[in-house]
Structure formats: C-alpha cells, structure tokens
PDB file of C-alpha atoms and ligand atoms in Angstrom:
ATOM      1  CA  MET V  23      28.398  -0.311 -10.205  1.00 56.00           C
ATOM      2  CA  GLY V  24      26.181  -1.318  -7.280  1.00 80.00           C
ATOM      3  CA  ALA V  25      23.845   0.593  -5.032  1.00 84.00           C
ATOM      4  CA  GLY V  26      24.615   4.185  -4.089  1.00 81.00           C
ATOM      5  CA  PRO V  27      24.288   5.592  -0.571  1.00 76.00           C
ATOM      6  CA  ASP V  28      20.506   5.787  -1.076  1.00 78.00           C
ATOM      7  CA  GLY V  29      20.325   2.016  -1.732  1.00 80.00           C
ATOM      8  CA  ILE V  30      19.468   2.543  -5.410  1.00 87.00           C
ATOM      9  CA  ASP V  31      21.547   1.023  -8.196  1.00 92.00           C
ATOM     10  CA  GLY V  32      21.105   3.521 -11.028  1.00 93.00           C
ATOM     11  CA  VAL V  33      22.959   1.422 -13.600  1.00 94.00           C
ATOM     12  CA  ARG V  34      20.721  -1.563 -12.854  1.00 94.00           C
ATOM     13  CA  LEU V  35      17.623   0.647 -13.112  1.00 96.00           C
ATOM     14  CA  LEU V  36      18.550   1.763 -16.603  1.00 97.00           C
ATOM     15  CA  GLU V  37      19.683  -1.659 -17.841  1.00 96.00           C
ATOM     16  CA  ARG V  38      16.788  -3.608 -16.410  1.00 97.00           C
ATOM     17  CA  TYR V  39      13.922  -1.117 -16.676  1.00 98.00           C
ATOM     18  CA  GLY V  40      14.992   1.301 -19.427  1.00 96.00           C
ATOM     19  CA  PRO V  41      14.778   2.921 -21.787  1.00 98.00           C
ATOM     20  CA  TRP V  42      11.225   4.192 -21.058  1.00 98.00           C
ATOM     21  CA  VAL V  43       9.187   4.320 -17.855  1.00 98.00           C
ATOM     22  CA  VAL V  44       5.458   5.057 -17.785  1.00 99.00           C
ATOM     23  CA  ILE V  45       4.387   6.853 -14.617  1.00 99.00           C
ATOM     24  CA  ALA V  46       0.622   6.887 -14.135  1.00 99.00           C
ATOM     25  CA  GLY V  47       0.018   9.847 -11.830  1.00 98.00           C
ATOM     26  CA  ALA V  48       3.162  11.910 -12.374  1.00 98.00           C
ATOM     27  CA  SER V  49       2.209  15.564 -11.975  1.00 98.00           C
ATOM     28  CA  GLU V  50       2.858  15.880  -8.240  1.00 98.00           C
ATOM     29  CA  GLY V  51       3.887  14.061  -5.061  1.00 98.00           C
ATOM     30  CA  MET V  52       5.546  10.668  -5.323  1.00 98.00           C
ATOM     31  CA  GLY V  53       4.872  10.340  -9.050  1.00 98.00           C
ATOM     32  CA  ARG V  54       6.793  13.536  -9.654  1.00 98.00           C
ATOM     33  CA  ASP V  55       9.610  12.251  -7.413  1.00 98.00           C
ATOM     34  CA  TYR V  56       9.761   8.965  -9.320  1.00 98.00           C
ATOM     35  CA  ALA V  57      10.099  10.869 -12.587  1.00 98.00           C
ATOM     36  CA  ARG V  58      12.878  13.091 -11.289  1.00 97.00           C
ATOM     37  CA  MET V  59      14.850  10.189  -9.786  1.00 97.00           C
ATOM     38  CA  LEU V  60      14.494   7.930 -12.809  1.00 97.00           C
ATOM     39  CA  ALA V  61      15.339  10.746 -15.218  1.00 97.00           C
ATOM     40  CA  GLY V  62      18.446  11.346 -13.082  1.00 96.00           C
ATOM     41  CA  HIS V  63      19.487   7.770 -13.873  1.00 96.00           C
ATOM     42  CA  GLY V  64      18.895   8.278 -17.598  1.00 97.00           C
ATOM     43  CA  LEU V  65      15.434   6.747 -18.095  1.00 98.00           C
ATOM     44  CA  ASN V  66      13.054   8.456 -20.528  1.00 98.00           C
ATOM     45  CA  CYS V  67       9.722   9.302 -18.901  1.00 98.00           C
ATOM     46  CA  VAL V  68       6.100   9.091 -19.998  1.00 99.00           C
ATOM     47  CA  LEU V  69       4.248  11.398 -17.625  1.00 99.00           C
ATOM     48  CA  VAL V  70       0.529  10.743 -17.184  1.00 98.00           C
ATOM     49  CA  SER V  71      -2.121  12.651 -15.259  1.00 98.00           C
ATOM     50  CA  ARG V  72      -5.090  14.927 -15.889  1.00 98.00           C
ATOM     51  CA  ARG V  73      -3.368  18.321 -15.621  1.00 98.00           C
ATOM     52  CA  LYS V  74      -1.499  18.720 -18.896  1.00 98.00           C
ATOM     53  CA  ALA V  75       0.049  22.116 -18.110  1.00 98.00           C
ATOM     54  CA  LEU V  76       1.803  20.680 -15.049  1.00 98.00           C
ATOM     55  CA  LEU V  77       3.069  17.720 -17.063  1.00 98.00           C
ATOM     56  CA  ASP V  78       4.387  19.923 -19.890  1.00 98.00           C
ATOM     57  CA  GLU V  79       6.290  22.093 -17.453  1.00 98.00           C
ATOM     58  CA  GLN V  80       7.693  19.055 -15.676  1.00 98.00           C
ATOM     59  CA  ALA V  81       8.652  17.373 -18.957  1.00 98.00           C
ATOM     60  CA  ALA V  82      10.552  20.453 -20.119  1.00 98.00           C
ATOM     61  CA  GLY V  83      12.437  20.580 -16.802  1.00 98.00           C
ATOM     62  CA  LEU V  84      13.409  16.903 -16.959  1.00 98.00           C
ATOM     63  CA  GLU V  85      14.645  17.188 -20.535  1.00 98.00           C
ATOM     64  CA  ARG V  86      16.634  20.300 -19.698  1.00 98.00           C
ATOM     65  CA  ASP V  87      18.157  18.986 -16.445  1.00 98.00           C
ATOM     66  CA  HIS V  88      18.802  15.350 -17.383  1.00 97.00           C
ATOM     67  CA  GLY V  89      19.005  15.237 -21.177  1.00 98.00           C
ATOM     68  CA  ILE V  90      16.351  12.529 -21.397  1.00 98.00           C
ATOM     69  CA  ARG V  91      13.267  12.264 -23.609  1.00 98.00           C
ATOM     70  CA  THR V  92       9.742  12.690 -22.294  1.00 98.00           C
ATOM     71  CA  ARG V  93       6.129  12.353 -23.373  1.00 98.00           C
ATOM     72  CA  ALA V  94       3.345  14.121 -21.477  1.00 98.00           C
ATOM     73  CA  ILE V  95      -0.070  12.454 -21.702  1.00 98.00           C
ATOM     74  CA  ALA V  96      -3.215  14.044 -20.305  1.00 98.00           C
ATOM     75  CA  LEU V  97      -5.541  11.193 -19.414  1.00 98.00           C
ATOM     76  CA  ASP V  98      -8.205  10.501 -16.808  1.00 98.00           C
ATOM     77  CA  LEU V  99      -7.311   7.047 -15.499  1.00 98.00           C
ATOM     78  CA  SER V 100     -10.819   6.564 -14.128  1.00 98.00           C
ATOM     79  CA  GLU V 101     -12.243   6.378 -17.676  1.00 98.00           C
ATOM     80  CA  HIS V 102     -13.243   2.866 -18.760  1.00 98.00           C
ATOM     81  CA  ASP V 103     -10.852   2.803 -21.737  1.00 98.00           C
ATOM     82  CA  ALA V 104      -7.880   4.479 -20.006  1.00 98.00           C
ATOM     83  CA  ALA V 105      -5.579   1.427 -20.053  1.00 98.00           C
ATOM     84  CA  GLN V 106      -6.088   0.875 -23.786  1.00 98.00           C
ATOM     85  CA  ARG V 107      -5.623   4.571 -24.574  1.00 98.00           C
ATOM     86  CA  LEU V 108      -2.457   4.736 -22.472  1.00 98.00           C
ATOM     87  CA  PHE V 109      -1.079   1.691 -24.246  1.00 98.00           C
ATOM     88  CA  ASP V 110      -1.978   3.085 -27.694  1.00 98.00           C
ATOM     89  CA  LEU V 111      -0.322   6.410 -26.877  1.00 98.00           C
ATOM     90  CA  THR V 112       2.929   4.642 -25.905  1.00 98.00           C
ATOM     91  CA  SER V 113       2.930   1.701 -28.340  1.00 97.00           C
ATOM     92  CA  ASP V 114       5.893   3.131 -30.287  1.00 98.00           C
ATOM     93  CA  LEU V 115       8.060   3.215 -27.130  1.00 98.00           C
ATOM     94  CA  ASP V 116      10.135   0.466 -25.514  1.00 98.00           C
ATOM     95  CA  VAL V 117       8.562   0.559 -22.051  1.00 98.00           C
ATOM     96  CA  GLY V 118      10.570  -1.316 -19.419  1.00 98.00           C
ATOM     97  CA  LEU V 119       8.858  -0.031 -16.299  1.00 98.00           C
ATOM     98  CA  TYR V 120       5.261   0.780 -15.449  1.00 98.00           C
ATOM     99  CA  ILE V 121       4.569   2.654 -12.217  1.00 99.00           C
ATOM    100  CA  SER V 122       0.988   2.808 -10.988  1.00 99.00           C
ATOM    101  CA  ASN V 123       0.969   5.806  -8.686  1.00 98.00           C
ATOM    102  CA  ALA V 124      -2.346   7.668  -9.168  1.00 98.00           C
ATOM    103  CA  GLY V 125      -4.676   6.223  -6.575  1.00 98.00           C
ATOM    104  CA  ALA V 126      -5.439   8.378  -3.543  1.00 98.00           C
ATOM    105  CA  ASP V 127      -8.935   9.106  -2.272  1.00 97.00           C
ATOM    106  CA  PRO V 128      -9.610  12.855  -2.468  1.00 95.00           C
ATOM    107  CA  ARG V 129     -12.918  12.492  -0.581  1.00 94.00           C
ATOM    108  CA  GLY V 130     -12.375  10.781   2.772  1.00 93.00           C
ATOM    109  CA  ALA V 131     -16.146  10.400   2.932  1.00 95.00           C
ATOM    110  CA  TYR V 132     -18.622   7.865   4.260  1.00 96.00           C
ATOM    111  CA  PHE V 133     -19.772   5.368   1.651  1.00 98.00           C
ATOM    112  CA  LEU V 134     -23.349   6.632   1.508  1.00 98.00           C
ATOM    113  CA  ASP V 135     -22.351  10.303   1.393  1.00 98.00           C
ATOM    114  CA  CYS V 136     -21.052  10.164  -2.203  1.00 98.00           C
ATOM    115  CA  PRO V 137     -22.857   9.186  -5.384  1.00 98.00           C
ATOM    116  CA  ILE V 138     -22.015   5.677  -6.506  1.00 98.00           C
ATOM    117  CA  GLY V 139     -20.498   7.111  -9.716  1.00 98.00           C
ATOM    118  CA  ASP V 140     -17.691   8.718  -7.683  1.00 98.00           C
ATOM    119  CA  TRP V 141     -16.812   5.388  -6.085  1.00 98.00           C
ATOM    120  CA  LEU V 142     -17.031   3.567  -9.389  1.00 98.00           C
ATOM    121  CA  GLY V 143     -14.516   6.038 -10.866  1.00 98.00           C
ATOM    122  CA  MET V 144     -12.055   5.275  -8.079  1.00 98.00           C
ATOM    123  CA  LEU V 145     -12.682   1.555  -8.472  1.00 98.00           C
ATOM    124  CA  GLN V 146     -11.954   1.816 -12.191  1.00 98.00           C
ATOM    125  CA  ARG V 147      -8.767   3.890 -11.720  1.00 98.00           C
ATOM    126  CA  ASN V 148      -7.353   1.717  -8.904  1.00 98.00           C
ATOM    127  CA  THR V 149      -8.313  -1.713 -10.196  1.00 98.00           C
ATOM    128  CA  ALA V 150      -9.373  -2.115 -13.846  1.00 98.00           C
ATOM    129  CA  THR V 151      -6.975   0.518 -15.206  1.00 99.00           C
ATOM    130  CA  VAL V 152      -4.078  -0.917 -13.184  1.00 99.00           C
ATOM    131  CA  MET V 153      -4.988  -4.442 -14.249  1.00 98.00           C
ATOM    132  CA  GLY V 154      -5.418  -3.494 -17.929  1.00 98.00           C
ATOM    133  CA  SER V 155      -2.146  -1.567 -17.990  1.00 98.00           C
ATOM    134  CA  CYS V 156      -0.226  -4.406 -16.336  1.00 98.00           C
ATOM    135  CA  HIS V 157      -1.635  -6.892 -18.826  1.00 98.00           C
ATOM    136  CA  ARG V 158      -0.622  -4.807 -21.821  1.00 98.00           C
ATOM    137  CA  PHE V 159       2.804  -3.594 -20.637  1.00 98.00           C
ATOM    138  CA  ALA V 160       3.793  -6.947 -19.082  1.00 98.00           C
ATOM    139  CA  THR V 161       2.904  -8.807 -22.292  1.00 98.00           C
ATOM    140  CA  ALA V 162       5.504  -6.705 -24.128  1.00 97.00           C
ATOM    141  CA  MET V 163       8.007  -7.051 -21.263  1.00 98.00           C
ATOM    142  CA  LYS V 164       7.619 -10.825 -21.230  1.00 98.00           C
ATOM    143  CA  ARG V 165       8.374 -10.928 -24.958  1.00 97.00           C
ATOM    144  CA  ARG V 166      11.758  -9.296 -24.449  1.00 95.00           C
ATOM    145  CA  GLY V 167      12.494 -11.016 -21.118  1.00 98.00           C
ATOM    146  CA  ARG V 168      12.846  -8.096 -18.751  1.00 98.00           C
ATOM    147  CA  GLY V 169      10.922  -5.286 -17.104  1.00 98.00           C
ATOM    148  CA  GLY V 170       9.337  -4.009 -13.937  1.00 98.00           C
ATOM    149  CA  ILE V 171       6.016  -3.049 -12.401  1.00 98.00           C
ATOM    150  CA  LEU V 172       5.711  -0.897  -9.304  1.00 98.00           C
ATOM    151  CA  ILE V 173       2.296  -0.458  -7.710  1.00 98.00           C
ATOM    152  CA  MET V 174       1.587   2.112  -5.027  1.00 98.00           C
ATOM    153  CA  ALA V 175      -0.780   0.650  -2.461  1.00 98.00           C
ATOM    154  CA  SER V 176      -1.459   1.831   1.080  1.00 96.00           C
ATOM    155  CA  GLY V 177      -1.659   0.703   4.681  1.00 92.00           C
ATOM    156  CA  ALA V 178      -5.409   1.137   4.152  1.00 93.00           C
ATOM    157  CA  GLY V 179      -5.220  -1.973   1.970  1.00 94.00           C
ATOM    158  CA  LEU V 180      -4.380  -4.101   5.006  1.00 90.00           C
ATOM    159  CA  GLY V 181      -7.897  -3.657   6.372  1.00 89.00           C
ATOM    160  CA  GLY V 182     -10.996  -1.511   6.148  1.00 91.00           C
ATOM    161  CA  GLY V 183     -12.360   1.253   8.334  1.00 92.00           C
ATOM    162  CA  PRO V 184     -14.785   4.172   8.319  1.00 94.00           C
ATOM    163  CA  ARG V 185     -14.465   6.558   5.360  1.00 94.00           C
ATOM    164  CA  LEU V 186     -12.255   3.963   3.670  1.00 96.00           C
ATOM    165  CA  ALA V 187     -14.718   1.446   2.227  1.00 96.00           C
ATOM    166  CA  VAL V 188     -13.879   1.717  -1.454  1.00 98.00           C
ATOM    167  CA  TYR V 189     -10.359   3.097  -1.111  1.00 97.00           C
ATOM    168  CA  SER V 190      -9.149   0.347   1.236  1.00 97.00           C
ATOM    169  CA  ALA V 191     -10.842  -2.325  -0.870  1.00 98.00           C
ATOM    170  CA  THR V 192      -9.052  -1.133  -4.017  1.00 98.00           C
ATOM    171  CA  LYS V 193      -5.732  -0.978  -2.180  1.00 98.00           C
ATOM    172  CA  ALA V 194      -6.252  -4.549  -0.938  1.00 97.00           C
ATOM    173  CA  PHE V 195      -6.871  -5.511  -4.568  1.00 98.00           C
ATOM    174  CA  GLU V 196      -3.570  -3.921  -5.576  1.00 98.00           C
ATOM    175  CA  ILE V 197      -1.617  -5.808  -2.888  1.00 97.00           C
ATOM    176  CA  ALA V 198      -3.061  -9.229  -3.710  1.00 97.00           C
ATOM    177  CA  PHE V 199      -2.837  -8.566  -7.458  1.00 98.00           C
ATOM    178  CA  ALA V 200       0.822  -7.519  -7.239  1.00 98.00           C
ATOM    179  CA  GLU V 201       1.734 -10.529  -5.105  1.00 97.00           C
ATOM    180  CA  SER V 202       0.238 -12.886  -7.679  1.00 97.00           C
ATOM    181  CA  LEU V 203       1.993 -11.095 -10.546  1.00 98.00           C
ATOM    182  CA  TRP V 204       5.286 -11.261  -8.637  1.00 98.00           C
ATOM    183  CA  SER V 205       4.925 -15.055  -8.561  1.00 96.00           C
ATOM    184  CA  GLU V 206       3.845 -15.386 -12.178  1.00 97.00           C
ATOM    185  CA  LEU V 207       6.031 -12.820 -13.920  1.00 98.00           C
ATOM    186  CA  GLY V 208       9.283 -13.208 -11.966  1.00 97.00           C
ATOM    187  CA  PRO V 209      10.320 -16.286 -13.959  1.00 97.00           C
ATOM    188  CA  HIS V 210       9.938 -14.160 -17.138  1.00 98.00           C
ATOM    189  CA  GLY V 211      12.362 -11.509 -15.888  1.00 98.00           C
ATOM    190  CA  ILE V 212       9.671  -9.048 -14.791  1.00 98.00           C
ATOM    191  CA  ASP V 213      10.042  -7.644 -11.286  1.00 98.00           C
ATOM    192  CA  VAL V 214       6.806  -6.732  -9.538  1.00 98.00           C
ATOM    193  CA  THR V 215       6.761  -4.765  -6.317  1.00 98.00           C
ATOM    194  CA  CYS V 216       3.881  -3.327  -4.353  1.00 98.00           C
ATOM    195  CA  LEU V 217       4.681  -0.522  -1.963  1.00 97.00           C
ATOM    196  CA  VAL V 218       2.345  -0.322   1.007  1.00 95.00           C
ATOM    197  CA  ALA V 219       2.886   3.359   1.643  1.00 95.00           C
ATOM    198  CA  PRO V 220       2.445   5.163   4.953  1.00 93.00           C
ATOM    199  CA  ALA V 221       0.861   8.609   5.461  1.00 94.00           C
ATOM    200  CA  THR V 222       3.010  10.667   3.129  1.00 97.00           C
ATOM    201  CA  ASP V 223       3.424  14.389   2.629  1.00 98.00           C
ATOM    202  CA  THR V 224       1.951  14.856  -0.845  1.00 98.00           C
ATOM    203  CA  PRO V 225      -0.134  17.758  -2.186  1.00 98.00           C
ATOM    204  CA  ALA V 226      -3.136  15.392  -2.380  1.00 97.00           C
ATOM    205  CA  LEU V 227      -2.933  14.444   1.300  1.00 97.00           C
ATOM    206  CA  ARG V 228      -2.351  18.071   2.282  1.00 97.00           C
ATOM    207  CA  ARG V 229      -5.503  19.125   0.429  1.00 96.00           C
ATOM    208  CA  LEU V 230      -7.461  16.445   2.286  1.00 94.00           C
ATOM    209  CA  LEU V 231      -6.043  17.425   5.686  1.00 94.00           C
ATOM    210  CA  GLU V 232      -6.570  21.147   5.089  1.00 94.00           C
ATOM    211  CA  ARG V 233     -10.203  20.522   4.213  1.00 91.00           C
ATOM    212  CA  SER V 234     -10.618  18.886   7.616  1.00 86.00           C
ATOM    213  CA  GLY V 235      -8.665  21.638   9.406  1.00 91.00           C
ATOM    214  CA  LEU V 236      -5.840  19.206  10.291  1.00 91.00           C
ATOM    215  CA  LYS V 237      -2.124  19.960  10.269  1.00 93.00           C
ATOM    216  CA  PRO V 238       0.223  17.851   8.110  1.00 92.00           C
ATOM    217  CA  GLU V 239       2.188  16.323  10.983  1.00 93.00           C
ATOM    218  CA  GLY V 240       4.059  13.023  11.358  1.00 91.00           C
ATOM    219  CA  LEU V 241       4.081  12.360   7.626  1.00 95.00           C
ATOM    220  CA  PHE V 242       6.795  10.570   5.666  1.00 96.00           C
ATOM    221  CA  ALA V 243       8.582  12.726   3.097  1.00 97.00           C
ATOM    222  CA  SER V 244       7.319  11.965  -0.378  1.00 98.00           C
ATOM    223  CA  GLU V 245      10.850  11.645  -1.719  1.00 97.00           C
ATOM    224  CA  GLU V 246      11.773   9.068   0.926  1.00 97.00           C
ATOM    225  CA  VAL V 247       8.772   6.908   0.033  1.00 97.00           C
ATOM    226  CA  ALA V 248       9.580   7.084  -3.690  1.00 98.00           C
ATOM    227  CA  ARG V 249      13.236   6.281  -3.030  1.00 97.00           C
ATOM    228  CA  THR V 250      12.126   3.217  -1.073  1.00 96.00           C
ATOM    229  CA  GLY V 251       9.951   2.140  -4.010  1.00 97.00           C
ATOM    230  CA  LEU V 252      12.923   2.214  -6.383  1.00 97.00           C
ATOM    231  CA  ARG V 253      15.136   0.472  -3.835  1.00 95.00           C
ATOM    232  CA  GLU V 254      12.587  -2.323  -3.348  1.00 95.00           C
ATOM    233  CA  LEU V 255      11.971  -2.840  -7.053  1.00 96.00           C
ATOM    234  CA  GLY V 256      13.404  -6.273  -7.773  1.00 92.00           C
ATOM    235  CA  ARG V 257      12.868  -7.555  -4.230  1.00 93.00           C
ATOM    236  CA  GLY V 258       9.112  -7.688  -3.870  1.00 87.00           C
ATOM    237  CA  PRO V 259       6.464  -8.746  -3.746  1.00 96.00           C
ATOM    238  CA  THR V 260       5.364  -6.363  -1.030  1.00 95.00           C
ATOM    239  CA  TYR V 261       7.205  -3.711   0.914  1.00 95.00           C
ATOM    240  CA  ILE V 262       5.321  -2.552   3.953  1.00 93.00           C
ATOM    241  CA  PHE V 263       6.548   0.529   5.767  1.00 88.00           C
ATOM    242  CA  PRO V 264       6.833   0.067   9.515  1.00 82.00           C
ATOM    243  CA  PHE V 265       3.569   1.420  10.877  1.00 74.00           C
ATOM    244  CA  ALA V 266       3.670   2.617  14.466  1.00 65.00           C
ATOM    245  CA  ASP V 267       0.178   1.312  15.150  1.00 69.00           C
ATOM    246  CA  VAL V 268       0.689  -2.264  13.936  1.00 71.00           C
ATOM    247  CA  THR V 269       1.978  -4.896  16.366  1.00 71.00           C
ATOM    248  CA  PRO V 270       4.445  -7.597  15.259  1.00 66.00           C
ATOM    249  CA  GLU V 271       1.733 -10.183  15.940  1.00 67.00           C
ATOM    250  CA  GLN V 272      -0.234  -8.736  13.050  1.00 68.00           C
ATOM    251  CA  ALA V 273       1.991 -10.712  10.736  1.00 64.00           C
ATOM    252  CA  ALA V 274       0.122  -9.801   7.577  1.00 72.00           C
ATOM    253  CA  ALA V 275       1.581  -6.330   7.976  1.00 73.00           C
ATOM    254  CA  HIS V 276       5.185  -7.478   7.635  1.00 85.00           C
ATOM    255  CA  SER V 277       7.022  -7.616   4.346  1.00 86.00           C
ATOM    256  CA  GLU V 278       8.928 -10.843   5.061  1.00 87.00           C
ATOM    257  CA  ALA V 279       5.828 -12.640   6.360  1.00 86.00           C
ATOM    258  CA  ARG V 280       3.905 -11.689   3.234  1.00 87.00           C
ATOM    259  CA  ARG V 281       6.702 -12.903   0.970  1.00 89.00           C
ATOM    260  CA  GLU V 282       6.748 -16.227   2.833  1.00 90.00           C
ATOM    261  CA  ARG V 283       2.991 -16.471   2.512  1.00 88.00           C
ATOM    262  CA  VAL V 284       3.079 -15.830  -1.237  1.00 91.00           C
ATOM    263  CA  GLU V 285       5.824 -18.441  -1.632  1.00 92.00           C
ATOM    264  CA  GLU V 286       3.808 -20.929   0.404  1.00 91.00           C
ATOM    265  CA  VAL V 287       0.711 -20.271  -1.747  1.00 89.00           C
ATOM    266  CA  ALA V 288       2.878 -20.715  -4.862  1.00 88.00           C
ATOM    267  CA  ARG V 289       4.052 -24.111  -3.583  1.00 89.00           C
ATOM    268  CA  SER V 290       0.587 -25.348  -2.736  1.00 87.00           C
ATOM    269  CA  SER V 291      -0.950 -24.008  -5.942  1.00 83.00           C
ATOM    270  CA  ALA V 292       1.822 -25.771  -7.884  1.00 78.00           C
ATOM    271  CA  ALA V 293       0.836 -29.001  -6.190  1.00 78.00           C
ATOM    272  CA  MET V 294      -2.817 -28.391  -7.063  1.00 80.00           C
ATOM    273  CA  PHE V 295      -2.649 -27.029 -10.593  1.00 76.00           C
ATOM    274  CA  TYR V 296       0.558 -28.081 -12.332  1.00 68.00           C
ATOM    275  CA  GLY V 297       0.099 -30.691 -14.933  1.00 61.00           C
ATOM    276  CA  LYS V 298      -3.416 -29.499 -15.747  1.00 59.00           C
ATOM    277  CA  ASP V 299      -2.663 -26.813 -18.314  1.00 58.00           C
ATOM    278  CA  ASP V 300       0.989 -25.780 -17.885  1.00 58.00           C
TER     279      ASP V 300
HETATM  280  N1  LIG D 426      -0.221  10.424   0.395  1.00 95.08           N
HETATM  281  C1  LIG D 426      -0.394   9.450   1.255  1.00 95.08           C
HETATM  282  O1  LIG D 426      -0.440   9.650   2.473  1.00 95.08           O
HETATM  283  C2  LIG D 426      -0.508   8.035   0.782  1.00 95.08           C
HETATM  284  C3  LIG D 426      -0.543   7.017   1.739  1.00 95.08           C
HETATM  285  C4  LIG D 426      -0.618   5.699   1.321  1.00 95.08           C
HETATM  286  C5  LIG D 426      -0.662   5.409  -0.028  1.00 95.08           C
HETATM  287  N2  LIG D 426      -0.643   6.412  -0.944  1.00 95.08           N
HETATM  288  C6  LIG D 426      -0.728   6.057  -2.348  1.00 95.08           C
HETATM  289  O2  LIG D 426       0.252   6.747  -3.079  1.00 95.08           O
HETATM  290  C7  LIG D 426      -0.227   7.080  -4.373  1.00 95.08           C
HETATM  291  C8  LIG D 426      -0.049   8.569  -4.632  1.00 95.08           C
HETATM  292  O3  LIG D 426      -0.808   9.303  -3.713  1.00 95.08           O
HETATM  293  P1  LIG D 426      -0.864  10.904  -3.644  1.00 95.08           P
HETATM  294  O4  LIG D 426      -1.076  11.260  -2.217  1.00 95.08           O
HETATM  295  O5  LIG D 426       0.293  11.509  -4.338  1.00 95.08           O
HETATM  296  O6  LIG D 426      -2.225  11.311  -4.403  1.00 95.08           O
HETATM  297  P2  LIG D 426      -2.906  11.007  -5.833  1.00 95.08           P
HETATM  298  O7  LIG D 426      -4.203  11.711  -5.835  1.00 95.08           O
HETATM  299  O8  LIG D 426      -2.915   9.584  -6.092  1.00 95.08           O
HETATM  300  O9  LIG D 426      -2.016  11.843  -6.865  1.00 95.08           O
HETATM  301  C9  LIG D 426      -0.911  11.349  -7.512  1.00 95.08           C
HETATM  302  C10 LIG D 426      -0.961  11.707  -8.978  1.00 95.08           C
HETATM  303  O10 LIG D 426      -2.027  11.010  -9.581  1.00 95.08           O
HETATM  304  C11 LIG D 426      -2.703  11.852 -10.508  1.00 95.08           C
HETATM  305  N3  LIG D 426      -4.082  11.404 -10.611  1.00 95.08           N
HETATM  306  C12 LIG D 426      -4.984  11.260  -9.622  1.00 95.08           C
HETATM  307  N4  LIG D 426      -6.168  10.838 -10.121  1.00 95.08           N
HETATM  308  C13 LIG D 426      -5.989  10.691 -11.451  1.00 95.08           C
HETATM  309  C14 LIG D 426      -6.830  10.285 -12.518  1.00 95.08           C
HETATM  310  N5  LIG D 426      -8.120   9.983 -12.339  1.00 95.08           N
HETATM  311  N6  LIG D 426      -6.306  10.231 -13.764  1.00 95.08           N
HETATM  312  C15 LIG D 426      -5.019  10.567 -13.988  1.00 95.08           C
HETATM  313  N7  LIG D 426      -4.185  10.950 -13.021  1.00 95.08           N
HETATM  314  C16 LIG D 426      -4.667  11.027 -11.765  1.00 95.08           C
HETATM  315  C17 LIG D 426      -2.523  13.256  -9.953  1.00 95.08           C
HETATM  316  O11 LIG D 426      -2.502  14.238 -10.973  1.00 95.08           O
HETATM  317  P3  LIG D 426      -3.759  15.010 -11.593  1.00 95.08           P
HETATM  318  O12 LIG D 426      -4.549  15.546 -10.451  1.00 95.08           O
HETATM  319  O13 LIG D 426      -3.102  16.048 -12.423  1.00 95.08           O
HETATM  320  O14 LIG D 426      -4.522  14.035 -12.419  1.00 95.08           O
HETATM  321  C18 LIG D 426      -1.153  13.164  -9.326  1.00 95.08           C
HETATM  322  O15 LIG D 426      -0.161  13.493 -10.267  1.00 95.08           O
HETATM  323  C19 LIG D 426      -1.697   6.627  -4.411  1.00 95.08           C
HETATM  324  O16 LIG D 426      -1.789   5.382  -5.064  1.00 95.08           O
HETATM  325  C20 LIG D 426      -2.074   6.467  -2.949  1.00 95.08           C
HETATM  326  O17 LIG D 426      -3.058   5.476  -2.744  1.00 95.08           O
HETATM  327  C21 LIG D 426      -0.580   7.722  -0.576  1.00 95.08           C
END
C-alpha cells in the first residue's frame, strides 16, 4: 500500500474514488491519459466527448488491456442540458469520481471577432455544465460519504489578457468554484482539487499552435500533467504548476498561499454565517 514511484496510491484511488469515474472530455490529451491511468488502477471509466468513434475505440482498448468496464457517451458539453443528460446516462452507475477536463479554447480569438454564440457555448461548457455535474454527482457522493472531483483549470484563470476574455474568465470561475467546494464538501468525505495546468502538449493545443504557424515547444507532457492531477487529488484545493513567468510575490499563483487563503475565508465566513442556518 502507499504511493508508488509516481506519487500515486492506486489502492487509495480505487477504494476512495471507485468503482466508476466519469471523465468529461476523454477522447484525447489529458482526458485520455486520466482514463488510461485510472483504468490501470482498476477503475471503470465513463468516457465523454463529442467524437463517438474515438471513444468506442478507446473503450475497447481499456477493457482489453485492463479488464475494466467502460461506457462511451457522445455528448456536446456546451449544450444547455448536458449536465442533466450526462447524469441520466450514468444514473445506474456508482460514480466515485468526476473529472471535468473538456475546457480548452479552440479559437484564440479577440472577443469581438467571434459571434457571441461561440462564447456562450464555451461559457456553458466551462461553467454551467461543470457546476450542474458537480451538483448532481456530489449529491450522490455525499450520500455515501466518499468521492472526488477534479477540475482542470488553467494559468489563464489567474488573470485575463488579449484573446483570453471568455476563456480566462471561465477558468477563474473553475478555480474559485473548486476552492469553495473543497471547503464545503471535504467534511462529507469528498475531495475536490482544481489543477491550474500549464501549457501542455495536447492535440487541441497543437491544432491551435499549428493554425498560427507556431511550433509546439516548451510544453509540459500531457501524461505528466494528468499524473499530477491524480497525485494532488485529496490534497487540494488548488494545485498550481510552477510558471516560469510568475514571481513569488504574486502570491495568488502559489498553491500553498491559495490554500491558506481559502482556509482564512472559511474561518471568517464561519464567524459571519454560522448560527444563521447551519
Ligand atoms: N493544453 C493546454 O495547454 C492547457 C493548458 C492549461 C489548461 N488546460 C486545460 O486542460 C483541459 C484539457 O485541455 P486540452 O488541451 O486537452 O483540450 P480540450 O479541447 O479541452 O480537449 C479535451 C477533451 O475535451 C473534449 N471536448 C472539448 N469540447 C467538448 C464539448 N463541447 N463537448 C464534449 N467534449 C468536448 C475533446 O473531445 P471531442 O473533441 O471529441 O469532443 C477532448 O477529448 C481544458 O480544461 C483546458 O482548459 C489545457
């Protein structure tokens, strides 16, 4: 028992977050890595994304290689009812872990250069669908007293910039949302971790870079980022990769400082609100 050389405790993963994990955004990149790693530790996988053929192929490979069960669900997470549909399609399964991975910006465009409908789709996928899924899955996890939620955010969520208006705002939402859930759900046995990922070598980022004629250089390996996510699950609330361009003085960009801040907010909110409706 205990963590392996990669820092991941496979037995704990299965006991605490099994038997089923739902991976929203599983057909490539880090979502695919999460599925492979978790299947390797014996967790059954619900694979969700839009490209069903990729999911079916992946599901067959995981069942063959790891002897686990899978369910492939083709779903557009930017649809308004995606969280409810995802929950309905998995309601017969004992889901112990929900991973929100789908969330990159395929456009990299200025705010006014895309129709508002495009931005609203990203807003829905990265906020309302994540929120709705967490509410539904965590309600079931709370009932049985254990579970986990892992949300993939981004360094872009630490502040805005050109071509990032909606993306960075949704990633900031994910960070703050996960930190609050970490405080609220921890006492019920539900671990919540938000991974503030760095520039990572995924097919989605490569497509974006290629479109701009840029080379994929200086990127983190997708597998390393996913491994870190599984290692940090249970620590939380926020794991921020060391970014070369952030100084230590920018304390909001440090995992420990954010944890301390969340704990401080929890203390002061307890002083303000307890006794009113708890
Ligand atoms: N790559 C990076 O450099 C980087 C950096 C920081 C943070 N992140 C975060 O890491 C996560 C993964 O990023 P990524 O680079 O792998 O790209 P991504 O575009 O988020 O793709 C990941 C998966 O999500 C699925 N997906 C995307 N949109 C979807 C939708 N509307 N409905 C259902 N599934 C959808 C994709 O499959 P389908 O196309 O088949 O639907 C794919 O399997 C994101 O949350 C992103 O914000 C990435």
